[in-house]
Structure formats: C-alpha cells, structure tokens
C-alpha cells in the first residue's frame, strides 16, 4: 500500500503542471478553478468567525480608503488578466491592532488587518504595494500552488482518495488545503513574482513604486528579531529592498505622472452575509 501511495503521488506531481504569468512552471495538483471554489468556502468560514467576534471594520474612513486603493489595483489586474473580471473581488478589513498581516485567496478574496496600517503608519502608496502584492499572488495562481503543496503534505489522505475514488475525501482534503494554504509560506520564487507583478499593478494604478522600498524597510524594523506575522508567510530575503528599488526604476516609465486608475467596485465585507 505504501508503494501504491508513493506511485500515486508521483503520478499526481507529473500530471499537475502549469505555467505562471512570468513563464515559470509550477506544481498544480489542485487546479486554479478548484482553488477558487474551496477558497470561497474558507473565506466564508473565516469571515463568519470574524463577524461573530465583531472584528469586521465598518468605519467609513477605513472602508473608503481601502476600497479606493484596492479598487484602482483591481482595475489594472483585470486589464492584465481579463478573466478575473468575473472574480468576487472583496476585502475584509480586520480590526486587530496587534496583527501585521494581509492576504488574498484565489478568486480575489482579500483581507487586511488594521495593525499593519496603524503600527507601520502606512501611506496610501505603501498600502497599494501590500494589496498589489497580495492580488499578484492570486493572479499567478499561487493559492492553487500552495494548496497543492498542502495536499502533498497530507499525501496519504490525498493518495487514498485517488485510489478509492472517494469524492468526500477529495473535497475535505482540498477544503482543508485552502485554509492551510494561508499559513504556508510562499516560496521565494513566488514572492519574487508577486513583487514584480505587484509593483507594476501599483504603478499602473497611480501609486509611487518607491513605496515598495519604504514598506519593506518598515517591515524589516517591525517586531524586533521575530518580525511581523506578514513575514511568516512572506519570506523576505535580505536584498529585497534593493531588488524592489531596481524594479521601481523600470516601472515608473509605465505611468510617469502616476495618474490614478478608475476605481473598480470592490466589495468591502462588513457583514458575513456579504460573502
């Protein structure tokens, strides 16, 4: 049986290949469409818990700020990948002053914690870099890639599901993987892709690419030796600021006047019934 499981996993890896926006081959046992379906379930569960604990921000100033910045980024994301116009673009603003984090699931379902904005005293340009980076993870199918890694981590269950053709196991395994994917760190390759795509989205949306450098300088200083939670899922090589600085020089000619994009109607989730 162990041999059978091993062969099944090898077959899944061989069959599960895809290519990112930057041309990189990536592991894709879980398809992007499946990642979107399961991420919707995981997002609804997460938002439901936040709603019950009264952590969904409804303050108009917060809502307007995040809605405007993210809406401009989504406008550019849709230009880059038109099929994402059908995504359920949404953001949950989480009232948690101690947490420095943000994320985006497959299908454009996002969250940002108040702590990352208030503790780092972020400008609009810096928020745009964070949200652009997170949106880029979704555009590059990094959620599906991380879910695929999560399935491999739970390989015995995945292999048994394949061997027995038990759909219940398959569904429970991918649903679990959708939540686990939020906790798994991105590879440095995926981070580099999100940096490159994200800084372009932000620049095209009208936000200064120099903010990517100041953002990561603030990140590096936050939290002492342990760093903010954001870095637990976003490994940061020491030369990241320098790399982003070089990327910024290349991006600014795309929108030298930093003309602001139109604001795409993004849903700011203030109630669990909205997801």
mmCIF file of C-alpha atoms in Angstrom:
data_model
loop_
_atom_site.group_PDB
_atom_site.id
_atom_site.type_symbol
_atom_site.label_atom_id
_atom_site.label_comp_id
_atom_site.label_asym_id
_atom_site.label_seq_id
_atom_site.Cartn_x
_atom_site.Cartn_y
_atom_site.Cartn_z
ATOM 1 C CA UNK A 1 0.000 0.000 0.000
ATOM 2 C CA UNK A 2 2.841 2.432 0.819
ATOM 3 C CA UNK A 3 4.317 1.745 -2.597
ATOM 4 C CA UNK A 4 0.923 2.366 -4.192
ATOM 5 C CA UNK A 5 0.563 5.671 -2.339
ATOM 6 C CA UNK A 6 4.042 6.739 -3.421
ATOM 7 C CA UNK A 7 3.326 5.915 -7.047
ATOM 8 C CA UNK A 8 0.020 7.776 -6.876
ATOM 9 C CA UNK A 9 1.716 10.909 -5.511
ATOM 10 C CA UNK A 10 4.419 10.745 -8.158
ATOM 11 C CA UNK A 11 1.735 10.473 -10.824
ATOM 12 C CA UNK A 12 -0.086 13.469 -9.374
ATOM 13 C CA UNK A 13 3.076 15.574 -9.426
ATOM 14 C CA UNK A 14 3.873 14.611 -13.009
ATOM 15 C CA UNK A 15 0.309 15.371 -14.129
ATOM 16 C CA UNK A 16 -0.061 18.576 -12.116
ATOM 17 C CA UNK A 17 1.954 21.153 -14.038
ATOM 18 C CA UNK A 18 1.084 24.726 -15.008
ATOM 19 C CA UNK A 19 2.802 27.966 -16.033
ATOM 20 C CA UNK A 20 2.651 31.306 -14.228
ATOM 21 C CA UNK A 21 2.300 34.779 -15.749
ATOM 22 C CA UNK A 22 6.086 35.066 -15.683
ATOM 23 C CA UNK A 23 6.540 31.774 -17.523
ATOM 24 C CA UNK A 24 7.594 29.652 -14.544
ATOM 25 C CA UNK A 25 6.495 26.026 -14.332
ATOM 26 C CA UNK A 26 4.627 25.352 -11.100
ATOM 27 C CA UNK A 27 3.228 22.370 -9.227
ATOM 28 C CA UNK A 28 -0.540 22.257 -9.740
ATOM 29 C CA UNK A 29 -2.243 19.194 -8.288
ATOM 30 C CA UNK A 30 -5.162 21.430 -7.271
ATOM 31 C CA UNK A 31 -6.489 23.329 -10.297
ATOM 32 C CA UNK A 32 -6.951 27.129 -10.187
ATOM 33 C CA UNK A 33 -10.727 26.656 -10.553
ATOM 34 C CA UNK A 34 -10.804 24.235 -7.625
ATOM 35 C CA UNK A 35 -8.720 26.666 -5.591
ATOM 36 C CA UNK A 36 -11.309 29.396 -6.212
ATOM 37 C CA UNK A 37 -14.200 27.132 -5.177
ATOM 38 C CA UNK A 38 -12.517 25.967 -1.990
ATOM 39 C CA UNK A 39 -11.181 29.436 -1.174
ATOM 40 C CA UNK A 40 -14.743 30.751 -1.290
ATOM 41 C CA UNK A 41 -15.706 28.230 1.400
ATOM 42 C CA UNK A 42 -12.648 29.002 3.503
ATOM 43 C CA UNK A 43 -13.225 32.765 3.153
ATOM 44 C CA UNK A 44 -16.873 32.454 4.200
ATOM 45 C CA UNK A 45 -15.820 30.456 7.253
ATOM 46 C CA UNK A 46 -13.113 32.950 8.204
ATOM 47 C CA UNK A 47 -15.364 35.981 7.682
ATOM 48 C CA UNK A 48 -18.130 34.309 9.681
ATOM 49 C CA UNK A 49 -15.800 33.893 12.645
ATOM 50 C CA UNK A 50 -14.640 37.498 12.349
ATOM 51 C CA UNK A 51 -18.225 38.736 12.196
ATOM 52 C CA UNK A 52 -19.147 36.798 15.334
ATOM 53 C CA UNK A 53 -16.230 38.346 17.193
ATOM 54 C CA UNK A 54 -17.116 41.854 15.882
ATOM 55 C CA UNK A 55 -13.798 42.232 14.082
ATOM 56 C CA UNK A 56 -15.084 43.389 10.688
ATOM 57 C CA UNK A 57 -14.361 47.111 10.338
ATOM 58 C CA UNK A 58 -17.311 49.251 9.218
ATOM 59 C CA UNK A 59 -15.816 52.711 9.871
ATOM 60 C CA UNK A 60 -16.410 54.856 6.771
ATOM 61 C CA UNK A 61 -12.901 56.322 6.714
ATOM 62 C CA UNK A 62 -11.299 52.874 6.742
ATOM 63 C CA UNK A 63 -13.768 51.485 4.213
ATOM 64 C CA UNK A 64 -13.349 54.369 1.760
ATOM 65 C CA UNK A 65 -9.569 54.284 1.957
ATOM 66 C CA UNK A 66 -9.154 50.543 1.385
ATOM 67 C CA UNK A 67 -11.963 50.439 -1.191
ATOM 68 C CA UNK A 68 -10.372 53.212 -3.267
ATOM 69 C CA UNK A 69 -6.820 51.876 -3.186
ATOM 70 C CA UNK A 70 -7.808 48.267 -3.844
ATOM 71 C CA UNK A 71 -10.351 49.252 -6.499
ATOM 72 C CA UNK A 72 -7.663 51.005 -8.533
ATOM 73 C CA UNK A 73 -5.390 47.964 -8.284
ATOM 74 C CA UNK A 74 -8.175 45.615 -9.377
ATOM 75 C CA UNK A 75 -8.823 47.796 -12.427
ATOM 76 C CA UNK A 76 -5.244 47.128 -13.511
ATOM 77 C CA UNK A 77 -5.391 43.455 -12.523
ATOM 78 C CA UNK A 78 -8.374 42.948 -14.830
ATOM 79 C CA UNK A 79 -6.504 44.640 -17.665
ATOM 80 C CA UNK A 80 -3.648 42.202 -17.116
ATOM 81 C CA UNK A 81 -5.936 39.162 -16.913
ATOM 82 C CA UNK A 82 -9.445 39.938 -18.258
ATOM 83 C CA UNK A 83 -10.999 36.713 -16.990
ATOM 84 C CA UNK A 84 -10.557 37.973 -13.428
ATOM 85 C CA UNK A 85 -13.401 40.421 -14.048
ATOM 86 C CA UNK A 86 -15.631 37.507 -13.023
ATOM 87 C CA UNK A 87 -13.874 37.125 -9.675
ATOM 88 C CA UNK A 88 -15.639 38.077 -6.444
ATOM 89 C CA UNK A 89 -13.227 40.901 -5.640
ATOM 90 C CA UNK A 90 -13.669 41.698 -1.952
ATOM 91 C CA UNK A 91 -11.753 42.844 1.122
ATOM 92 C CA UNK A 92 -12.375 42.187 4.800
ATOM 93 C CA UNK A 93 -10.785 44.870 6.971
ATOM 94 C CA UNK A 94 -9.974 43.082 10.209
ATOM 95 C CA UNK A 95 -9.945 45.043 13.458
ATOM 96 C CA UNK A 96 -6.800 43.655 15.056
ATOM 97 C CA UNK A 97 -4.283 46.319 16.117
ATOM 98 C CA UNK A 98 -1.675 43.729 17.108
ATOM 99 C CA UNK A 99 -1.514 41.822 13.825
ATOM 100 C CA UNK A 100 0.609 42.975 10.906
ATOM 101 C CA UNK A 101 -0.753 40.956 8.017
ATOM 102 C CA UNK A 102 -2.720 40.899 4.775
ATOM 103 C CA UNK A 103 -3.620 38.154 2.304
ATOM 104 C CA UNK A 104 -5.514 37.309 -0.853
ATOM 105 C CA UNK A 105 -7.117 33.968 -1.649
ATOM 106 C CA UNK A 106 -7.808 32.566 -5.091
ATOM 107 C CA UNK A 107 -10.639 34.408 -6.793
ATOM 108 C CA UNK A 108 -9.781 37.840 -5.348
ATOM 109 C CA UNK A 109 -10.978 37.355 -1.761
ATOM 110 C CA UNK A 110 -8.759 39.519 0.426
ATOM 111 C CA UNK A 111 -8.156 40.707 3.962
ATOM 112 C CA UNK A 112 -6.040 43.388 5.594
ATOM 113 C CA UNK A 113 -5.501 43.832 9.335
ATOM 114 C CA UNK A 114 -5.699 47.283 10.897
ATOM 115 C CA UNK A 115 -2.458 46.636 12.760
ATOM 116 C CA UNK A 116 -0.320 46.646 9.641
ATOM 117 C CA UNK A 117 -1.639 50.086 8.697
ATOM 118 C CA UNK A 118 -1.548 51.712 12.126
ATOM 119 C CA UNK A 119 1.652 50.226 13.549
ATOM 120 C CA UNK A 120 3.656 50.948 10.391
ATOM 121 C CA UNK A 121 1.889 54.265 9.753
ATOM 122 C CA UNK A 122 1.380 53.287 6.118
ATOM 123 C CA UNK A 123 0.775 55.799 3.363
ATOM 124 C CA UNK A 124 -1.720 55.092 0.582
ATOM 125 C CA UNK A 125 1.210 54.256 -1.701
ATOM 126 C CA UNK A 126 2.507 51.674 0.792
ATOM 127 C CA UNK A 127 -0.938 50.128 1.253
ATOM 128 C CA UNK A 128 -1.134 49.867 -2.535
ATOM 129 C CA UNK A 129 2.137 47.941 -2.545
ATOM 130 C CA UNK A 130 0.786 45.471 0.037
ATOM 131 C CA UNK A 131 -2.526 44.920 -1.697
ATOM 132 C CA UNK A 132 -0.923 44.846 -5.142
ATOM 133 C CA UNK A 133 1.480 42.195 -3.909
ATOM 134 C CA UNK A 134 -1.373 40.112 -2.479
ATOM 135 C CA UNK A 135 -3.502 40.447 -5.615
ATOM 136 C CA UNK A 136 -0.497 39.277 -7.611
ATOM 137 C CA UNK A 137 -0.354 36.045 -5.639
ATOM 138 C CA UNK A 138 -3.905 35.342 -6.809
ATOM 139 C CA UNK A 139 -3.179 36.360 -10.417
ATOM 140 C CA UNK A 140 -0.207 33.988 -10.508
ATOM 141 C CA UNK A 141 -2.273 31.106 -9.063
ATOM 142 C CA UNK A 142 -0.055 30.912 -6.001
ATOM 143 C CA UNK A 143 -3.041 29.857 -3.868
ATOM 144 C CA UNK A 144 -3.548 26.761 -6.005
ATOM 145 C CA UNK A 145 0.186 26.138 -5.862
ATOM 146 C CA UNK A 146 0.253 26.356 -2.065
ATOM 147 C CA UNK A 147 -2.876 24.208 -1.833
ATOM 148 C CA UNK A 148 -1.097 21.638 -3.972
ATOM 149 C CA UNK A 149 1.785 21.695 -1.506
ATOM 150 C CA UNK A 150 -0.703 21.291 1.343
ATOM 151 C CA UNK A 151 -2.239 18.257 -0.372
ATOM 152 C CA UNK A 152 1.216 16.726 -0.734
ATOM 153 C CA UNK A 153 1.897 17.405 2.944
ATOM 154 C CA UNK A 154 -1.193 15.335 3.668
ATOM 155 C CA UNK A 155 -0.206 12.864 0.959
ATOM 156 C CA UNK A 156 -1.602 9.700 2.481
ATOM 157 C CA UNK A 157 -5.121 11.151 2.556
ATOM 158 C CA UNK A 158 -4.825 12.517 -0.966
ATOM 159 C CA UNK A 159 -3.476 9.232 -2.313
ATOM 160 C CA UNK A 160 -6.161 7.179 -0.582
ATOM 161 C CA UNK A 161 -8.821 9.462 -2.015
ATOM 162 C CA UNK A 162 -7.461 8.936 -5.509
ATOM 163 C CA UNK A 163 -7.105 5.182 -5.127
ATOM 164 C CA UNK A 164 -10.589 4.672 -3.670
ATOM 165 C CA UNK A 165 -12.235 7.386 -5.791
ATOM 166 C CA UNK A 166 -13.816 8.716 -2.606
ATOM 167 C CA UNK A 167 -15.130 12.184 -3.511
ATOM 168 C CA UNK A 168 -15.791 13.005 0.120
ATOM 169 C CA UNK A 169 -12.117 12.634 0.939
ATOM 170 C CA UNK A 170 -11.132 14.720 -2.049
ATOM 171 C CA UNK A 171 -13.453 17.578 -1.098
ATOM 172 C CA UNK A 172 -12.488 17.577 2.562
ATOM 173 C CA UNK A 173 -8.814 17.420 1.634
ATOM 174 C CA UNK A 174 -8.959 20.426 -0.707
ATOM 175 C CA UNK A 175 -11.143 22.438 1.668
ATOM 176 C CA UNK A 176 -8.580 21.852 4.405
ATOM 177 C CA UNK A 177 -5.814 22.752 1.982
ATOM 178 C CA UNK A 178 -7.461 26.106 1.217
ATOM 179 C CA UNK A 179 -7.149 27.163 4.857
ATOM 180 C CA UNK A 180 -3.737 25.598 5.295
ATOM 181 C CA UNK A 181 -2.529 27.480 2.214
ATOM 182 C CA UNK A 182 -2.931 30.756 4.124
ATOM 183 C CA UNK A 183 -0.463 29.520 6.745
ATOM 184 C CA UNK A 184 2.162 28.075 4.417
ATOM 185 C CA UNK A 185 4.987 30.438 3.460
ATOM 186 C CA UNK A 186 5.282 31.373 -0.177
ATOM 187 C CA UNK A 187 8.431 30.233 -1.932
ATOM 188 C CA UNK A 188 10.986 32.922 -2.642
ATOM 189 C CA UNK A 189 10.321 32.398 -6.333
ATOM 190 C CA UNK A 190 6.607 33.076 -5.800
ATOM 191 C CA UNK A 191 7.479 36.115 -3.699
ATOM 192 C CA UNK A 192 9.674 37.485 -6.461
ATOM 193 C CA UNK A 193 6.830 37.004 -8.940
ATOM 194 C CA UNK A 194 4.376 38.791 -6.654
ATOM 195 C CA UNK A 195 6.854 41.616 -6.093
ATOM 196 C CA UNK A 196 7.313 42.108 -9.822
ATOM 197 C CA UNK A 197 3.631 41.900 -10.748
ATOM 198 C CA UNK A 198 2.522 43.835 -7.668
ATOM 199 C CA UNK A 199 4.795 46.821 -8.129
ATOM 200 C CA UNK A 200 3.644 47.025 -11.758
ATOM 201 C CA UNK A 201 -0.029 46.926 -10.731
ATOM 202 C CA UNK A 202 0.552 49.652 -8.146
ATOM 203 C CA UNK A 203 2.459 51.868 -10.563
ATOM 204 C CA UNK A 204 -0.138 51.495 -13.305
ATOM 205 C CA UNK A 205 -2.824 52.265 -10.708
ATOM 206 C CA UNK A 206 -1.078 55.557 -9.922
ATOM 207 C CA UNK A 207 0.918 54.727 -6.781
ATOM 208 C CA UNK A 208 4.595 55.530 -6.340
ATOM 209 C CA UNK A 209 6.811 52.451 -6.813
ATOM 210 C CA UNK A 210 9.318 53.915 -4.327
ATOM 211 C CA UNK A 211 6.785 52.988 -1.642
ATOM 212 C CA UNK A 212 7.678 49.321 -2.117
ATOM 213 C CA UNK A 213 11.129 50.064 -0.723
ATOM 214 C CA UNK A 214 9.909 52.146 2.223
ATOM 215 C CA UNK A 215 7.274 49.488 3.001
ATOM 216 C CA UNK A 216 9.790 46.664 3.284
ATOM 217 C CA UNK A 217 12.162 48.846 5.283
ATOM 218 C CA UNK A 218 9.331 49.370 7.758
ATOM 219 C CA UNK A 219 8.589 45.627 7.709
ATOM 220 C CA UNK A 220 12.209 44.808 8.478
ATOM 221 C CA UNK A 221 12.169 47.082 11.536
ATOM 222 C CA UNK A 222 8.819 45.860 12.882
ATOM 223 C CA UNK A 223 8.569 43.352 15.678
ATOM 224 C CA UNK A 224 12.257 43.173 16.600
ATOM 225 C CA UNK A 225 14.021 39.926 15.792
ATOM 226 C CA UNK A 226 10.872 37.896 15.162
ATOM 227 C CA UNK A 227 9.352 40.293 12.619
ATOM 228 C CA UNK A 228 5.654 40.801 11.890
ATOM 229 C CA UNK A 229 3.270 37.933 11.111
ATOM 230 C CA UNK A 230 3.244 39.105 7.488
ATOM 231 C CA UNK A 231 6.814 37.855 7.140
ATOM 232 C CA UNK A 232 5.887 34.367 8.388
ATOM 233 C CA UNK A 233 4.033 33.770 5.125
ATOM 234 C CA UNK A 234 6.148 36.168 3.065
ATOM 235 C CA UNK A 235 9.821 35.186 3.413
ATOM 236 C CA UNK A 236 11.952 38.249 2.834
ATOM 237 C CA UNK A 237 15.497 37.854 1.508
ATOM 238 C CA UNK A 238 17.928 40.490 2.718
ATOM 239 C CA UNK A 239 18.279 42.140 -0.680
ATOM 240 C CA UNK A 240 14.539 42.607 -1.215
ATOM 241 C CA UNK A 241 14.526 46.387 -0.821
ATOM 242 C CA UNK A 242 17.392 46.743 -3.289
ATOM 243 C CA UNK A 243 15.634 44.476 -5.778
ATOM 244 C CA UNK A 244 12.397 46.446 -5.428
ATOM 245 C CA UNK A 245 14.295 49.695 -5.907
ATOM 246 C CA UNK A 246 15.602 48.437 -9.253
ATOM 247 C CA UNK A 247 12.122 47.206 -10.215
ATOM 248 C CA UNK A 248 10.676 50.611 -9.352
ATOM 249 C CA UNK A 249 13.054 52.347 -11.732
ATOM 250 C CA UNK A 250 11.791 50.111 -14.533
ATOM 251 C CA UNK A 251 8.124 50.566 -13.622
ATOM 252 C CA UNK A 252 7.883 54.349 -13.290
ATOM 253 C CA UNK A 253 8.033 54.940 -17.098
ATOM 254 C CA UNK A 254 4.800 52.914 -17.344
ATOM 255 C CA UNK A 255 2.979 55.772 -15.592
ATOM 256 C CA UNK A 256 5.442 58.653 -15.109
ATOM 257 C CA UNK A 257 2.765 61.089 -13.938
ATOM 258 C CA UNK A 258 1.297 58.466 -11.598
ATOM 259 C CA UNK A 259 -2.174 59.098 -12.972
ATOM 260 C CA UNK A 260 -4.729 57.342 -10.797
ATOM 261 C CA UNK A 261 -6.760 54.497 -12.316
ATOM 262 C CA UNK A 262 -10.525 54.322 -12.091
ATOM 263 C CA UNK A 263 -11.862 52.566 -9.008
ATOM 264 C CA UNK A 264 -13.295 49.135 -9.713
ATOM 265 C CA UNK A 265 -16.274 48.299 -7.449
ATOM 266 C CA UNK A 266 -14.651 46.079 -4.832
ATOM 267 C CA UNK A 267 -16.853 44.765 -2.020
ATOM 268 C CA UNK A 268 -15.700 45.745 1.455
ATOM 269 C CA UNK A 269 -17.029 42.952 3.642
ATOM 270 C CA UNK A 270 -18.718 44.413 6.704
ATOM 271 C CA UNK A 271 -21.087 41.520 7.329
ATOM 272 C CA UNK A 272 -20.745 37.754 6.849
ATOM 273 C CA UNK A 273 -23.908 37.708 4.737
ATOM 274 C CA UNK A 274 -21.960 39.539 2.003
ATOM 275 C CA UNK A 275 -19.776 36.527 1.126
#
